[in-house]
Every structure is written in structure tokens, then in C-alpha cells.
Amino acid sequence: MLEIIAPFFERLNETAGINFSPFHDPYDWSRFVEGMWISVKLISAIIALSLVIGVLGAGAQTSKSRLLRIVVAAYIEVFRNTPPIVQLLFFYFGLGAITPQVDMGGWYEPIIGAFGWAVIAIGIFGGAYNVEIFRSGVEAVPHHTKEAAEALGFSDLKIFIYITLPLAFRFCLPALTNNIISLAKTSSLAYVIAVPEITYSLANIWSDSLNVSEMMVLLFVFYILLVAVIAQIMSFLERKLALKGYGQ
């Protein structure tokens, strides 16, 4: 691909001074592609972790245990009311400094690297919002539906897993879409702890080639396309999972 587009962008750089170096320099191209790939992996892991936390937290919030509900409420207050970048720095520099290290045969590496801490910190941050989103979905499930399941002999856990959660997921999809898109954009904060995602990769390129404006355009286009893809996937899910009589 680079062989096809490189002549055009080389000419653009020589004649107009517009330097999209990843499209004509093989080294910058490899950094650009690697940055995009790591961003996709980072965002996927963050979204997966936040969804797991959201489901477990919503289940805990609707449990009969008062202690469990208090613990989840405290978690939401802490992580929803502090900036995500502060949480990221706290996890990486605060907890990262006291986590065990692994002997790599002459030197020691932390058991959790920058990528792992970015997933944990931003995933937990997004999970705090997902708990509330899933809780609103759980509360929207008609009470008589749960009563019917109880009449059939379902336990509380089975009612939550097989009845309440699937219906709640449908109800909360619009709000969930907003939070997932927000998390995808928040993932760029991983740049501050040197996770080599797209922002970090492009920052290295513009530091070497002094083409800040062009790289900012690429960064904007990357996130616009990424968010558009996520929105389309969530919209597809919303249409496929729609049930007549439940929010339709």
C-alpha cells in the first residue's frame, strides 16, 4: 500500500510543504500502524473490563446485602468524582511502585506494565459509569417479569442472569453506547504514561519531523473513524436486540 501512495505524498511534501510522513516514510508508517493497532487493543480491553465491572456492580447494587451495596456506592463515588488522568497517574506511579517485579534474567520488569495499568485505571473509571447505566436498565425491567420468573422457581441469581440482565442490557444500550464512545476517547490519556498508542506514536513522529499540524489531522481522523465504527456496531446491536413491547 505504501508503495502506491508514497509518490503522491512525497510530491505533496516537496511542492507544498505538507508532510504526511507516515504515508511516504516506511519507518513512520510502521510507527503509525503500530500505534493504531495498540490503540484498538487498548480500547477493546478497556471496554471489556468496564462492562464486566458494570454488570457485577449492578448485580451487587440490586443484591440484598447492605454492605455490598455500600461498597459499590463508595466505589462509584470515588471513581466518578475524580479526573481519569489523576486515577491513571495514581495507578501507574502510586500502585505501580509497590507491585511485585519479575526477574527477567539480569534485570527486573514490573509485573504490570504501562499498557496493563492503562487498562485497569481507565477500565475501572468507565466501570463506575457502567454500574449506574446497568442499574438503570435493571430497574427498568418490569416487576411482573421478575415475579413470573419467581413463580417458575428461579432463584435470585438465575433471575438476574437469565431474565433481568438480558432485558436490562437492551434498555441501557443507548446510554451504554455514549459511555463506550467516551471511553474510546479517554484511552488517549494512556499517552501520559508512555503507552505507545496512536497519540504517543504520532507525537514521536511530529517530534522527529516537525509536522505537528499534519499529525494532528491524522489523529482527528483516526478518532472520528474509530468512534463512527463503534457507533455503527452499537446501533446494529440495538436493532438486533430490540424486543417488541420492551422500549419499542
PDB file of C-alpha atoms in Angstrom:
ATOM      1  CA  MET A   1       0.000   0.000   0.000  1.00  0.00           C
ATOM      2  CA  LEU A   2       2.783   2.421   0.940  1.00  0.00           C
ATOM      3  CA  GLU A   3       4.423   1.923  -2.467  1.00  0.00           C
ATOM      4  CA  ILE A   4       1.206   3.085  -4.162  1.00  0.00           C
ATOM      5  CA  ILE A   5       0.548   6.240  -2.136  1.00  0.00           C
ATOM      6  CA  ALA A   6       4.141   7.256  -1.302  1.00  0.00           C
ATOM      7  CA  PRO A   7       4.891   9.119  -4.612  1.00  0.00           C
ATOM      8  CA  PHE A   8       1.835  11.365  -4.196  1.00  0.00           C
ATOM      9  CA  PHE A   9       2.671  12.320  -0.594  1.00  0.00           C
ATOM     10  CA  GLU A  10       6.370  12.803  -1.394  1.00  0.00           C
ATOM     11  CA  ARG A  11       5.399  15.239  -4.156  1.00  0.00           C
ATOM     12  CA  LEU A  12       2.948  16.970  -1.800  1.00  0.00           C
ATOM     13  CA  ASN A  13       5.753  17.449   0.729  1.00  0.00           C
ATOM     14  CA  GLU A  14       8.238  18.721  -1.876  1.00  0.00           C
ATOM     15  CA  THR A  15       5.858  21.121  -3.633  1.00  0.00           C
ATOM     16  CA  ALA A  16       3.544  22.355  -0.863  1.00  0.00           C
ATOM     17  CA  GLY A  17       5.497  21.533   2.319  1.00  0.00           C
ATOM     18  CA  ILE A  18       2.623  19.387   3.613  1.00  0.00           C
ATOM     19  CA  ASN A  19       4.407  16.482   5.255  1.00  0.00           C
ATOM     20  CA  PHE A  20       2.275  13.413   5.954  1.00  0.00           C
ATOM     21  CA  SER A  21       5.455  11.438   6.597  1.00  0.00           C
ATOM     22  CA  PRO A  22       3.725   8.140   7.613  1.00  0.00           C
ATOM     23  CA  PHE A  23       2.451   7.908   4.027  1.00  0.00           C
ATOM     24  CA  HIS A  24       5.857   8.101   2.360  1.00  0.00           C
ATOM     25  CA  ASP A  25       8.384   7.134   5.063  1.00  0.00           C
ATOM     26  CA  PRO A  26       8.473   3.380   5.885  1.00  0.00           C
ATOM     27  CA  TYR A  27       9.711   3.956   9.448  1.00  0.00           C
ATOM     28  CA  ASP A  28       6.960   6.491  10.247  1.00  0.00           C
ATOM     29  CA  TRP A  29       4.440   4.210   8.534  1.00  0.00           C
ATOM     30  CA  SER A  30       5.396   1.323  10.842  1.00  0.00           C
ATOM     31  CA  ARG A  31       5.066   3.596  13.903  1.00  0.00           C
ATOM     32  CA  PHE A  32       1.687   4.860  12.691  1.00  0.00           C
ATOM     33  CA  VAL A  33       0.289   1.354  12.067  1.00  0.00           C
ATOM     34  CA  GLU A  34       1.638   0.033  15.369  1.00  0.00           C
ATOM     35  CA  GLY A  35       0.090   2.992  17.205  1.00  0.00           C
ATOM     36  CA  MET A  36      -3.310   2.338  15.646  1.00  0.00           C
ATOM     37  CA  TRP A  37      -3.123  -1.377  16.470  1.00  0.00           C
ATOM     38  CA  ILE A  38      -2.173  -0.755  20.102  1.00  0.00           C
ATOM     39  CA  SER A  39      -4.986   1.807  20.399  1.00  0.00           C
ATOM     40  CA  VAL A  40      -7.513  -0.738  19.137  1.00  0.00           C
ATOM     41  CA  LYS A  41      -6.238  -3.370  21.585  1.00  0.00           C
ATOM     42  CA  LEU A  42      -6.209  -0.854  24.437  1.00  0.00           C
ATOM     43  CA  ILE A  43      -9.749   0.363  23.747  1.00  0.00           C
ATOM     44  CA  SER A  44     -11.078  -3.213  23.392  1.00  0.00           C
ATOM     45  CA  ALA A  45      -9.548  -4.249  26.723  1.00  0.00           C
ATOM     46  CA  ILE A  46     -10.806  -1.107  28.497  1.00  0.00           C
ATOM     47  CA  ILE A  47     -14.354  -1.581  27.207  1.00  0.00           C
ATOM     48  CA  ALA A  48     -14.368  -5.290  28.134  1.00  0.00           C
ATOM     49  CA  LEU A  49     -13.172  -4.570  31.691  1.00  0.00           C
ATOM     50  CA  SER A  50     -15.647  -1.714  32.168  1.00  0.00           C
ATOM     51  CA  LEU A  51     -18.547  -3.928  31.007  1.00  0.00           C
ATOM     52  CA  VAL A  52     -17.598  -6.721  33.405  1.00  0.00           C
ATOM     53  CA  ILE A  53     -17.382  -4.214  36.271  1.00  0.00           C
ATOM     54  CA  GLY A  54     -20.690  -2.672  35.209  1.00  0.00           C
ATOM     55  CA  VAL A  55     -22.538  -6.000  35.236  1.00  0.00           C
ATOM     56  CA  LEU A  56     -21.021  -7.171  38.536  1.00  0.00           C
ATOM     57  CA  GLY A  57     -21.587  -3.764  40.145  1.00  0.00           C
ATOM     58  CA  ALA A  58     -25.202  -3.596  39.015  1.00  0.00           C
ATOM     59  CA  GLY A  59     -25.763  -7.104  40.370  1.00  0.00           C
ATOM     60  CA  ALA A  60     -24.211  -6.090  43.686  1.00  0.00           C
ATOM     61  CA  GLN A  61     -26.280  -2.906  43.841  1.00  0.00           C
ATOM     62  CA  THR A  62     -29.501  -4.868  43.488  1.00  0.00           C
ATOM     63  CA  SER A  63     -28.457  -7.554  45.997  1.00  0.00           C
ATOM     64  CA  LYS A  64     -29.988  -7.918  49.454  1.00  0.00           C
ATOM     65  CA  SER A  65     -26.610  -7.321  51.141  1.00  0.00           C
ATOM     66  CA  ARG A  66     -26.460  -3.777  52.515  1.00  0.00           C
ATOM     67  CA  LEU A  67     -22.681  -3.999  52.945  1.00  0.00           C
ATOM     68  CA  LEU A  68     -22.232  -4.929  49.283  1.00  0.00           C
ATOM     69  CA  ARG A  69     -24.410  -2.025  48.176  1.00  0.00           C
ATOM     70  CA  ILE A  70     -22.393   0.401  50.342  1.00  0.00           C
ATOM     71  CA  VAL A  71     -19.086  -0.869  48.907  1.00  0.00           C
ATOM     72  CA  VAL A  72     -20.312  -0.424  45.328  1.00  0.00           C
ATOM     73  CA  ALA A  73     -21.729   3.037  46.103  1.00  0.00           C
ATOM     74  CA  ALA A  74     -18.361   4.068  47.589  1.00  0.00           C
ATOM     75  CA  TYR A  75     -16.526   2.776  44.514  1.00  0.00           C
ATOM     76  CA  ILE A  76     -18.797   4.784  42.228  1.00  0.00           C
ATOM     77  CA  GLU A  77     -18.326   7.965  44.251  1.00  0.00           C
ATOM     78  CA  VAL A  78     -14.535   7.642  44.293  1.00  0.00           C
ATOM     79  CA  PHE A  79     -14.002   6.858  40.628  1.00  0.00           C
ATOM     80  CA  ARG A  80     -16.777   9.005  39.182  1.00  0.00           C
ATOM     81  CA  ASN A  81     -15.790  12.115  41.110  1.00  0.00           C
ATOM     82  CA  THR A  82     -12.060  12.188  40.346  1.00  0.00           C
ATOM     83  CA  PRO A  83     -10.459  13.016  36.962  1.00  0.00           C
ATOM     84  CA  PRO A  84      -9.468   9.966  34.898  1.00  0.00           C
ATOM     85  CA  ILE A  85      -5.953  11.303  34.351  1.00  0.00           C
ATOM     86  CA  VAL A  86      -5.445  11.565  38.129  1.00  0.00           C
ATOM     87  CA  GLN A  87      -6.625   7.969  38.519  1.00  0.00           C
ATOM     88  CA  LEU A  88      -4.288   6.852  35.734  1.00  0.00           C
ATOM     89  CA  LEU A  89      -1.288   8.539  37.367  1.00  0.00           C
ATOM     90  CA  PHE A  90      -2.283   7.173  40.772  1.00  0.00           C
ATOM     91  CA  PHE A  91      -2.457   3.595  39.477  1.00  0.00           C
ATOM     92  CA  TYR A  92       0.742   3.805  37.416  1.00  0.00           C
ATOM     93  CA  PHE A  93       3.012   5.776  39.738  1.00  0.00           C
ATOM     94  CA  GLY A  94       1.295   5.034  43.080  1.00  0.00           C
ATOM     95  CA  LEU A  95       0.302   1.372  42.944  1.00  0.00           C
ATOM     96  CA  GLY A  96       2.820   0.565  40.194  1.00  0.00           C
ATOM     97  CA  ALA A  97       5.681   1.442  42.528  1.00  0.00           C
ATOM     98  CA  ILE A  98       4.658  -1.181  45.107  1.00  0.00           C
ATOM     99  CA  THR A  99       3.610  -4.042  42.813  1.00  0.00           C
ATOM    100  CA  PRO A 100       5.959  -7.055  42.504  1.00  0.00           C
ATOM    101  CA  GLN A 101       8.634  -7.199  39.816  1.00  0.00           C
ATOM    102  CA  VAL A 102       9.679 -10.175  37.706  1.00  0.00           C
ATOM    103  CA  ASP A 103      13.311 -11.311  37.281  1.00  0.00           C
ATOM    104  CA  MET A 104      13.994 -11.208  33.517  1.00  0.00           C
ATOM    105  CA  GLY A 105      17.476 -12.689  33.838  1.00  0.00           C
ATOM    106  CA  GLY A 106      19.602  -9.792  34.964  1.00  0.00           C
ATOM    107  CA  TRP A 107      17.051  -7.028  35.210  1.00  0.00           C
ATOM    108  CA  TYR A 108      13.604  -6.658  36.744  1.00  0.00           C
ATOM    109  CA  GLU A 109      10.387  -5.768  34.963  1.00  0.00           C
ATOM    110  CA  PRO A 110       7.161  -4.712  36.743  1.00  0.00           C
ATOM    111  CA  ILE A 111       4.543  -7.447  36.711  1.00  0.00           C
ATOM    112  CA  ILE A 112       2.061  -4.914  35.282  1.00  0.00           C
ATOM    113  CA  GLY A 113       3.350  -2.635  32.545  1.00  0.00           C
ATOM    114  CA  ALA A 114       2.070   0.729  31.311  1.00  0.00           C
ATOM    115  CA  PHE A 115      -0.461  -0.937  28.990  1.00  0.00           C
ATOM    116  CA  GLY A 116      -1.876  -3.025  31.863  1.00  0.00           C
ATOM    117  CA  TRP A 117      -2.181  -0.047  34.185  1.00  0.00           C
ATOM    118  CA  ALA A 118      -3.916   1.975  31.475  1.00  0.00           C
ATOM    119  CA  VAL A 119      -6.470  -0.815  31.005  1.00  0.00           C
ATOM    120  CA  ILE A 120      -7.011  -1.158  34.763  1.00  0.00           C
ATOM    121  CA  ALA A 121      -7.256   2.572  35.513  1.00  0.00           C
ATOM    122  CA  ILE A 122      -9.475   3.626  32.606  1.00  0.00           C
ATOM    123  CA  GLY A 123     -11.496   0.379  32.768  1.00  0.00           C
ATOM    124  CA  ILE A 124     -12.294   0.952  36.448  1.00  0.00           C
ATOM    125  CA  PHE A 125     -13.134   4.597  35.702  1.00  0.00           C
ATOM    126  CA  GLY A 126     -15.532   3.577  32.916  1.00  0.00           C
ATOM    127  CA  GLY A 127     -16.906   0.737  35.041  1.00  0.00           C
ATOM    128  CA  ALA A 128     -18.155   3.239  37.639  1.00  0.00           C
ATOM    129  CA  TYR A 129     -20.420   4.783  34.994  1.00  0.00           C
ATOM    130  CA  ASN A 130     -21.412   1.393  33.595  1.00  0.00           C
ATOM    131  CA  VAL A 131     -22.610   0.255  37.032  1.00  0.00           C
ATOM    132  CA  GLU A 132     -25.088   3.125  37.092  1.00  0.00           C
ATOM    133  CA  ILE A 133     -26.077   2.512  33.461  1.00  0.00           C
ATOM    134  CA  PHE A 134     -26.738  -1.194  34.048  1.00  0.00           C
ATOM    135  CA  ARG A 135     -28.536  -0.391  37.307  1.00  0.00           C
ATOM    136  CA  SER A 136     -30.915   1.929  35.447  1.00  0.00           C
ATOM    137  CA  GLY A 137     -31.527  -0.886  32.953  1.00  0.00           C
ATOM    138  CA  VAL A 138     -32.203  -3.377  35.750  1.00  0.00           C
ATOM    139  CA  GLU A 139     -34.706  -1.000  37.367  1.00  0.00           C
ATOM    140  CA  ALA A 140     -36.467  -0.570  34.009  1.00  0.00           C
ATOM    141  CA  VAL A 141     -37.276  -4.296  33.789  1.00  0.00           C
ATOM    142  CA  PRO A 142     -40.997  -4.716  34.574  1.00  0.00           C
ATOM    143  CA  HIS A 143     -41.508  -6.087  38.058  1.00  0.00           C
ATOM    144  CA  HIS A 144     -44.117  -8.574  36.877  1.00  0.00           C
ATOM    145  CA  THR A 145     -41.487 -10.191  34.655  1.00  0.00           C
ATOM    146  CA  LYS A 146     -39.375 -10.971  37.715  1.00  0.00           C
ATOM    147  CA  GLU A 147     -42.453 -12.168  39.602  1.00  0.00           C
ATOM    148  CA  ALA A 148     -43.253 -14.576  36.783  1.00  0.00           C
ATOM    149  CA  ALA A 149     -39.716 -15.963  36.965  1.00  0.00           C
ATOM    150  CA  GLU A 150     -40.034 -16.362  40.757  1.00  0.00           C
ATOM    151  CA  ALA A 151     -43.302 -18.217  40.242  1.00  0.00           C
ATOM    152  CA  LEU A 152     -41.451 -20.646  37.973  1.00  0.00           C
ATOM    153  CA  GLY A 153     -38.965 -21.381  40.770  1.00  0.00           C
ATOM    154  CA  PHE A 154     -35.988 -19.321  39.560  1.00  0.00           C
ATOM    155  CA  SER A 155     -33.506 -18.286  42.255  1.00  0.00           C
ATOM    156  CA  ASP A 156     -32.498 -14.605  42.611  1.00  0.00           C
ATOM    157  CA  LEU A 157     -29.183 -15.305  40.831  1.00  0.00           C
ATOM    158  CA  LYS A 158     -30.856 -17.110  37.930  1.00  0.00           C
ATOM    159  CA  ILE A 159     -33.450 -14.343  37.598  1.00  0.00           C
ATOM    160  CA  PHE A 160     -30.638 -11.775  37.352  1.00  0.00           C
ATOM    161  CA  ILE A 161     -28.560 -13.781  34.839  1.00  0.00           C
ATOM    162  CA  TYR A 162     -31.304 -15.195  32.598  1.00  0.00           C
ATOM    163  CA  ILE A 163     -34.151 -12.652  32.893  1.00  0.00           C
ATOM    164  CA  THR A 164     -33.138  -9.283  34.296  1.00  0.00           C
ATOM    165  CA  LEU A 165     -29.704  -8.800  32.717  1.00  0.00           C
ATOM    166  CA  PRO A 166     -30.634  -9.596  29.091  1.00  0.00           C
ATOM    167  CA  LEU A 167     -33.614  -7.234  29.267  1.00  0.00           C
ATOM    168  CA  ALA A 168     -31.639  -4.563  31.136  1.00  0.00           C
ATOM    169  CA  PHE A 169     -28.914  -4.726  28.501  1.00  0.00           C
ATOM    170  CA  ARG A 170     -31.465  -3.827  25.842  1.00  0.00           C
ATOM    171  CA  PHE A 171     -32.841  -0.916  27.881  1.00  0.00           C
ATOM    172  CA  CYS A 172     -29.449   0.623  28.625  1.00  0.00           C
ATOM    173  CA  LEU A 173     -27.844   0.270  25.183  1.00  0.00           C
ATOM    174  CA  PRO A 174     -28.221   3.992  24.215  1.00  0.00           C
ATOM    175  CA  ALA A 175     -26.564   5.179  27.438  1.00  0.00           C
ATOM    176  CA  LEU A 176     -24.005   2.378  27.201  1.00  0.00           C
ATOM    177  CA  THR A 177     -23.093   3.491  23.679  1.00  0.00           C
ATOM    178  CA  ASN A 178     -22.337   7.000  24.929  1.00  0.00           C
ATOM    179  CA  ASN A 179     -20.097   5.700  27.701  1.00  0.00           C
ATOM    180  CA  ILE A 180     -18.235   3.285  25.415  1.00  0.00           C
ATOM    181  CA  ILE A 181     -17.545   6.099  22.937  1.00  0.00           C
ATOM    182  CA  SER A 182     -16.380   8.289  25.804  1.00  0.00           C
ATOM    183  CA  LEU A 183     -14.029   5.516  26.992  1.00  0.00           C
ATOM    184  CA  ALA A 184     -12.603   5.095  23.494  1.00  0.00           C
ATOM    185  CA  LYS A 185     -11.657   8.778  23.501  1.00  0.00           C
ATOM    186  CA  THR A 186     -10.428   8.688  27.109  1.00  0.00           C
ATOM    187  CA  SER A 187      -7.997   5.909  26.154  1.00  0.00           C
ATOM    188  CA  SER A 188      -5.769   8.606  24.595  1.00  0.00           C
ATOM    189  CA  LEU A 189      -4.802   9.593  28.166  1.00  0.00           C
ATOM    190  CA  ALA A 190      -2.591   6.480  28.206  1.00  0.00           C
ATOM    191  CA  TYR A 191      -0.184   8.724  26.299  1.00  0.00           C
ATOM    192  CA  VAL A 192       0.930  10.310  29.598  1.00  0.00           C
ATOM    193  CA  ILE A 193       2.339   7.006  30.912  1.00  0.00           C
ATOM    194  CA  ALA A 194       4.048   6.241  27.578  1.00  0.00           C
ATOM    195  CA  VAL A 195       1.706   3.552  26.263  1.00  0.00           C
ATOM    196  CA  PRO A 196       2.675   3.526  22.556  1.00  0.00           C
ATOM    197  CA  GLU A 197      -0.874   4.064  21.293  1.00  0.00           C
ATOM    198  CA  ILE A 198      -1.801   6.349  18.404  1.00  0.00           C
ATOM    199  CA  THR A 199      -1.338   9.697  20.213  1.00  0.00           C
ATOM    200  CA  TYR A 200       2.062   8.636  21.550  1.00  0.00           C
ATOM    201  CA  SER A 201       3.166   7.314  18.143  1.00  0.00           C
ATOM    202  CA  LEU A 202       2.118  10.450  16.282  1.00  0.00           C
ATOM    203  CA  ALA A 203       3.733  12.661  18.947  1.00  0.00           C
ATOM    204  CA  ASN A 204       7.024  10.851  18.334  1.00  0.00           C
ATOM    205  CA  ILE A 205       6.629  11.356  14.586  1.00  0.00           C
ATOM    206  CA  TRP A 206       5.913  15.074  14.826  1.00  0.00           C
ATOM    207  CA  SER A 207       8.836  15.489  17.253  1.00  0.00           C
ATOM    208  CA  ASP A 208      11.161  13.959  14.641  1.00  0.00           C
ATOM    209  CA  SER A 209       9.694  15.554  11.507  1.00  0.00           C
ATOM    210  CA  LEU A 210       8.232  18.800  12.920  1.00  0.00           C
ATOM    211  CA  ASN A 211       4.927  18.127  11.140  1.00  0.00           C
ATOM    212  CA  VAL A 212       2.587  18.769  14.065  1.00  0.00           C
ATOM    213  CA  SER A 213      -0.356  20.073  12.011  1.00  0.00           C
ATOM    214  CA  GLU A 214      -0.413  17.103   9.652  1.00  0.00           C
ATOM    215  CA  MET A 215      -0.169  14.576  12.504  1.00  0.00           C
ATOM    216  CA  MET A 216      -2.967  16.331  14.398  1.00  0.00           C
ATOM    217  CA  VAL A 217      -5.150  15.921  11.304  1.00  0.00           C
ATOM    218  CA  LEU A 218      -4.339  12.194  11.261  1.00  0.00           C
ATOM    219  CA  LEU A 219      -5.152  11.952  14.972  1.00  0.00           C
ATOM    220  CA  PHE A 220      -8.513  13.652  14.488  1.00  0.00           C
ATOM    221  CA  VAL A 221      -9.383  11.454  11.503  1.00  0.00           C
ATOM    222  CA  PHE A 222      -8.393   8.285  13.393  1.00  0.00           C
ATOM    223  CA  TYR A 223     -10.704   9.015  16.324  1.00  0.00           C
ATOM    224  CA  ILE A 224     -13.555  10.201  14.094  1.00  0.00           C
ATOM    225  CA  LEU A 225     -13.429   6.940  12.119  1.00  0.00           C
ATOM    226  CA  LEU A 226     -12.987   4.821  15.243  1.00  0.00           C
ATOM    227  CA  VAL A 227     -15.952   6.401  17.013  1.00  0.00           C
ATOM    228  CA  ALA A 228     -18.052   6.048  13.846  1.00  0.00           C
ATOM    229  CA  VAL A 229     -17.285   2.307  13.736  1.00  0.00           C
ATOM    230  CA  ILE A 230     -18.151   1.864  17.435  1.00  0.00           C
ATOM    231  CA  ALA A 231     -21.405   3.807  16.989  1.00  0.00           C
ATOM    232  CA  GLN A 232     -22.366   1.647  13.997  1.00  0.00           C
ATOM    233  CA  ILE A 233     -21.663  -1.586  15.915  1.00  0.00           C
ATOM    234  CA  MET A 234     -23.719  -0.420  18.895  1.00  0.00           C
ATOM    235  CA  SER A 235     -26.543   0.756  16.622  1.00  0.00           C
ATOM    236  CA  PHE A 236     -26.524  -2.664  14.930  1.00  0.00           C
ATOM    237  CA  LEU A 237     -26.700  -4.362  18.337  1.00  0.00           C
ATOM    238  CA  GLU A 238     -29.565  -2.110  19.369  1.00  0.00           C
ATOM    239  CA  ARG A 239     -31.584  -3.044  16.270  1.00  0.00           C
ATOM    240  CA  LYS A 240     -30.822  -6.777  16.549  1.00  0.00           C
ATOM    241  CA  LEU A 241     -31.675  -6.987  20.247  1.00  0.00           C
ATOM    242  CA  ALA A 242     -34.831  -4.875  20.102  1.00  0.00           C
ATOM    243  CA  LEU A 243     -37.906  -6.622  21.512  1.00  0.00           C
ATOM    244  CA  LYS A 244     -41.436  -5.512  20.803  1.00  0.00           C
ATOM    245  CA  GLY A 245     -43.112  -4.305  23.960  1.00  0.00           C
ATOM    246  CA  TYR A 246     -39.788  -3.545  25.674  1.00  0.00           C
ATOM    247  CA  GLY A 247     -38.924   0.061  24.970  1.00  0.00           C
ATOM    248  CA  GLN A 248     -40.276  -0.111  21.383  1.00  0.00           C
TER     249      GLN A 248
END
